[in-house]
Short mmCIF file of C-alpha atoms in Angstrom, two decimals:
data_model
loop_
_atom_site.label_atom_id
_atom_site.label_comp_id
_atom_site.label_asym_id
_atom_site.label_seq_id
_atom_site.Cartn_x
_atom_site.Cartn_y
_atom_site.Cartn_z
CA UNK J 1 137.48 196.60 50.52
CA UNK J 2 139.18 196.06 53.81
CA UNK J 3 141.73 193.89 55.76
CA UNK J 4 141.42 193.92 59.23
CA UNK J 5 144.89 192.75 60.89
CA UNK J 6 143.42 191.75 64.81
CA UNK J 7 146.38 191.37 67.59
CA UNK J 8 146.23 191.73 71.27
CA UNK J 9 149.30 192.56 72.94
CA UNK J 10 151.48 190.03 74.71
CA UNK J 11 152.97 191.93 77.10
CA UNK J 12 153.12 195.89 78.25
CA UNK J 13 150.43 198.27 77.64
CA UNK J 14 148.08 199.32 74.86
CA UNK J 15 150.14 202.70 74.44
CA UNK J 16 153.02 200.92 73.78
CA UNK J 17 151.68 198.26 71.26
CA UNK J 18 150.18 200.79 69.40
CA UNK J 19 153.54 202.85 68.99
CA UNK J 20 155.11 199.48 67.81
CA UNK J 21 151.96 198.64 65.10
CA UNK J 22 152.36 202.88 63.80
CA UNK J 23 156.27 202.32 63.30
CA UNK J 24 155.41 198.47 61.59
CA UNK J 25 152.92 200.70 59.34
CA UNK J 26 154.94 203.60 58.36
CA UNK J 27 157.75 201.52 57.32
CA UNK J 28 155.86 199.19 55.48
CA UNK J 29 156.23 200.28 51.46
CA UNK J 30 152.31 200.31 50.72
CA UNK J 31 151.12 199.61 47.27
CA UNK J 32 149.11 202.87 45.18
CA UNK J 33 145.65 203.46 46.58
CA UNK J 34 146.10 201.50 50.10
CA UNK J 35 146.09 203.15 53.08
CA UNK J 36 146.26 201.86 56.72
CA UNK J 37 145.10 202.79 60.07
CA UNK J 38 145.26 201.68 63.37
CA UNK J 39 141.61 200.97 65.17
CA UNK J 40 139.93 199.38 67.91
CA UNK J 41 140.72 199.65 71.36
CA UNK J 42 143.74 202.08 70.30
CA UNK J 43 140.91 204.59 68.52
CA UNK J 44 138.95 204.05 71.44
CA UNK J 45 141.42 205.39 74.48
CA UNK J 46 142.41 208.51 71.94
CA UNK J 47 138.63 209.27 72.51
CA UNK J 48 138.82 208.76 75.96
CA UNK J 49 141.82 210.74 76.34
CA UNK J 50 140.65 214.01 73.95
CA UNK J 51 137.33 213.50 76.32
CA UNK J 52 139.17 213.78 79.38
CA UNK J 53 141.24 216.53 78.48
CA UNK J 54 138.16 218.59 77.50
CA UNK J 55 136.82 217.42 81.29
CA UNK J 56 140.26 218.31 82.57
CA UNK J 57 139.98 222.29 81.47
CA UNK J 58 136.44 222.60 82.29
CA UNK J 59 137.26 221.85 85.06
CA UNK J 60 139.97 224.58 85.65
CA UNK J 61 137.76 226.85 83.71
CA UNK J 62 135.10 226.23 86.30
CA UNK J 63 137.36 226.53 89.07
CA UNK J 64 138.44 229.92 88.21
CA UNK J 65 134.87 230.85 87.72
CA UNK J 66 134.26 229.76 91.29
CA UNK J 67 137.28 231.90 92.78
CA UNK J 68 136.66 234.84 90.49
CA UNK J 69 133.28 235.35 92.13
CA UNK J 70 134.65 234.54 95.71
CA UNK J 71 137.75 236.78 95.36
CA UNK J 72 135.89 239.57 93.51
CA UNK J 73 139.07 239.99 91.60
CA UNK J 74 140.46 238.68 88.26
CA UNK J 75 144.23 238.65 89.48
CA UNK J 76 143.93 236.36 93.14
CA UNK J 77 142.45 233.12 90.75
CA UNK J 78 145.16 233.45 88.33
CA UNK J 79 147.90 233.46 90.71
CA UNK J 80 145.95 230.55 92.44
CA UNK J 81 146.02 228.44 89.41
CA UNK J 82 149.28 228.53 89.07
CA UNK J 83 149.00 225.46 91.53
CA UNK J 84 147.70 223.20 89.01
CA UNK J 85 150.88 223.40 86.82
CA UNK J 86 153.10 222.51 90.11
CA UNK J 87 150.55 219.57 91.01
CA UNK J 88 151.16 218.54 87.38
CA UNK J 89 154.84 218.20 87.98
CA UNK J 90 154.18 215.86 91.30
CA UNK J 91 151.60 213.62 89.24
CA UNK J 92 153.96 213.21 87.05
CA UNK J 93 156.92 211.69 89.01
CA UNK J 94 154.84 210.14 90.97
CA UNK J 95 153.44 208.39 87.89
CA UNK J 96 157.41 207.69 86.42
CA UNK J 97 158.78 206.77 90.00
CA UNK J 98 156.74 203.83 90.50
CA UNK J 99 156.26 203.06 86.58
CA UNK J 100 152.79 203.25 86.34
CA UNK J 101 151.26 204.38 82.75
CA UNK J 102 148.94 207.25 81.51
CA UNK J 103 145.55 205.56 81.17
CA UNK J 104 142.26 206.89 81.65
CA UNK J 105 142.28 206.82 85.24
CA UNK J 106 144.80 208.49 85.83
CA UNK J 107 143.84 211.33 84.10
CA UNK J 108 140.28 211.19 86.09
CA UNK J 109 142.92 211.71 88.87
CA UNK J 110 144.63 214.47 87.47
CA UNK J 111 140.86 216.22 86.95
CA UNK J 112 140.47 215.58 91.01
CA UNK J 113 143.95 217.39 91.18
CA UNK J 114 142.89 220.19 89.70
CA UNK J 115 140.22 220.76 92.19
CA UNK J 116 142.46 219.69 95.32
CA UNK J 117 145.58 221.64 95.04
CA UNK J 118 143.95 224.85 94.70
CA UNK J 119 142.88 224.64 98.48
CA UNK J 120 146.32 225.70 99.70
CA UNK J 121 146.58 228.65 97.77
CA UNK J 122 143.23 229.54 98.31
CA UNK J 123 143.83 229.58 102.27
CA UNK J 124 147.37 231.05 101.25
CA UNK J 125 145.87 234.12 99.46
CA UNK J 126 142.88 235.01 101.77
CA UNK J 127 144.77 235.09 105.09
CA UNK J 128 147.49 237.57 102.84
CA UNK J 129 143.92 239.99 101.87
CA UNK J 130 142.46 239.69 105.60
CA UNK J 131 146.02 240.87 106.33
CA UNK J 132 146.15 243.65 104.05
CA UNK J 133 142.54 244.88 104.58
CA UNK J 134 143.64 245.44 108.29
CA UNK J 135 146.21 247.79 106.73
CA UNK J 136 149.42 245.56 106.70
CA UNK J 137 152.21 246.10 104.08
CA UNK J 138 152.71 243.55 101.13
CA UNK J 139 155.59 241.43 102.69
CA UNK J 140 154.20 241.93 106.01
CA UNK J 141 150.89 240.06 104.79
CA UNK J 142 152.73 237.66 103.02
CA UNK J 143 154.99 236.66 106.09
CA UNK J 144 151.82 236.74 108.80
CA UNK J 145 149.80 234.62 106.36
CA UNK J 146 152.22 232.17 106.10
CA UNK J 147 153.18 231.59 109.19
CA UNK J 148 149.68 231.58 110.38
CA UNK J 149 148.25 229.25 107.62
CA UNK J 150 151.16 226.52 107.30
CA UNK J 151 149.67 224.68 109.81
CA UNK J 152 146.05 224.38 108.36
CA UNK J 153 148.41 224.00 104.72
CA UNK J 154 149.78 220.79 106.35
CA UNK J 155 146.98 219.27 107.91
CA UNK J 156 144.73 219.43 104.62
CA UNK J 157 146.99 218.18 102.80
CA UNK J 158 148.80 215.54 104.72
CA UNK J 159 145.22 214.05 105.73
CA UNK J 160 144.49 213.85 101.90
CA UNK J 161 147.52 211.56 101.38
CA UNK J 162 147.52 209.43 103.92
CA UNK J 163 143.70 208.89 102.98
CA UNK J 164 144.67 207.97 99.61
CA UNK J 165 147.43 205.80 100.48
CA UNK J 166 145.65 202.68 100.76
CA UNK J 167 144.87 202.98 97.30
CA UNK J 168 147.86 203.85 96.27
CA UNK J 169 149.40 200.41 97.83
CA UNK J 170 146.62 198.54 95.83
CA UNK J 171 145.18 196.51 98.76
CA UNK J 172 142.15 194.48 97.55
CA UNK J 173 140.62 192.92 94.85
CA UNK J 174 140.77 195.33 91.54
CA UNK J 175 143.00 197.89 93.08
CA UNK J 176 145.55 197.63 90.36
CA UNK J 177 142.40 200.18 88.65
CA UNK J 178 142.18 202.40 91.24
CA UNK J 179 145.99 202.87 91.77
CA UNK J 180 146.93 204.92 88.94
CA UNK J 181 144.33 207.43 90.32
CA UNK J 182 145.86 207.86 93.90
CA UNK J 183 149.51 208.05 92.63
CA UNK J 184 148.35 210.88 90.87
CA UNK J 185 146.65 213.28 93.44
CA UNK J 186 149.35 211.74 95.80
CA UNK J 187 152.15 212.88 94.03
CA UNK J 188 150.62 216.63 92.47
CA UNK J 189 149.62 217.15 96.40
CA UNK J 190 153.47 216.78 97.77
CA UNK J 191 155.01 219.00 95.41
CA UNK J 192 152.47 221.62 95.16
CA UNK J 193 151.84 221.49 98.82
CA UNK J 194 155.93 222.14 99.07
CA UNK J 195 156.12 224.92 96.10
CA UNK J 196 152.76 226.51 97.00
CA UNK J 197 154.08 228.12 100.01
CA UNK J 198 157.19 229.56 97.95
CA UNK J 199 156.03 230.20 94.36
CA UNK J 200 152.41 231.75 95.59
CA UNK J 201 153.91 234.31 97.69
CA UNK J 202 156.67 235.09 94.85
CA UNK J 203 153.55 235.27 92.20
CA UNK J 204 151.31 237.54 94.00
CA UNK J 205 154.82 239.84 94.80
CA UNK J 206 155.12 240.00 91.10
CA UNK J 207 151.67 240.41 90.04
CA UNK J 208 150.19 242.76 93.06
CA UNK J 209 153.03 245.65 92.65
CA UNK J 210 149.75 247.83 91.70
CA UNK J 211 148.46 247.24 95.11
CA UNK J 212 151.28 248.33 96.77
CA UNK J 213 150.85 251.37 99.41
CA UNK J 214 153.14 254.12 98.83
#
């Protein structure tokens, strides 16, 4: 036998509402033999969200796949995904800044993210092995790639902002959907586009030591 207990929240979001029912249900003294749950739409966007994050590191999985094979090298992809971590940290002021919530669309935007903000590093770290296949030192390569790649850095990823800025504002009918999704590739693509051109050369410092010349 059941009793289903149907509300719909009056204000704020499902994530929210839901906290408030678990905290009504765990201190509510519960007679022998009766257990309660919380269902519906709730169950429903912990599916979506378990789904997504399985989507999510596919995705990086496949990413690093991709670069492995392009880079012929295990080491290059690894310090390249360390992007995705620093484009985390921008989605998620972005995301507390303006007070939007974690829904499902905004982790479809964090998936996009994980493709995008891999470009930077990816320009980054090939410009640094042209350099060093032409016989350049470490730090040499590092300072000649950088200076020769900021500008292409900027460009991609200034043009990929201001493209999703619209969206961002929430012009139109049923933008208030699509909004979560911009704020979050919008805000992972200014810090990682900052900390990419610091933290990448650091990384591949630490991790290419091996590689040095002597």
């Amino acid at each position: 036998r059941v009793a289903v207990l149907s509300a719909t929240p009056s204000g704020g979001n499902l994530g929210a509402a839901t906290a408030v029912a678990r905290e009504i249900l765990a201190s509510t003294h519960l007679p022998v033999g009766i257990a309660s749950s919380v269902t519906g739409q709730s169950e429903e966007m912990q599916q979506s969200f378990r789904s997504l994050l399985l989507a999510f590191a596919l995705a990086v999985f496949l990413v690093y796949l991709v670069m492995a094979s392009q880079f012929e090298s295990l080491r290059h992809p690894f310090i390249i995904l360390f992007t995705i971590p620093m484009g985390l940290i921008g989605a998620v002021w972005g995301l507390a800044l303006t007070g939007t919530t974690v829904n499902a669309v905004a982790f479809i935007g964090l998936i996009l993210l994980a493709g995008i903000v891999v470009n930077n590093a990816i320009v980054l770290l090939d410009a640094v092995n042209q350099a060093r296949e032409r016989g350049l030192e470490r730090h040499e390569a590092l300072v000649l790639a950088g200076r020769t790649r900021l500008r292409p850095i900027l460009i991609t990823s200034v043009s990929t902002i201001l493209g999703l800025v619209p969206m961002a504002i929430g012009l139109g009918e049923g933008a208030e959907v699509r909004r979560p999704m911009a704020i979050t590739v919008i805000g992972g693509m200014l810090v990682a586009t900052v900390l990419t051109l610091i933290v990448i050369p650091v990384l591949y410092t630490l991790l290419d030591r091996r590689a040095q010349r002597p």
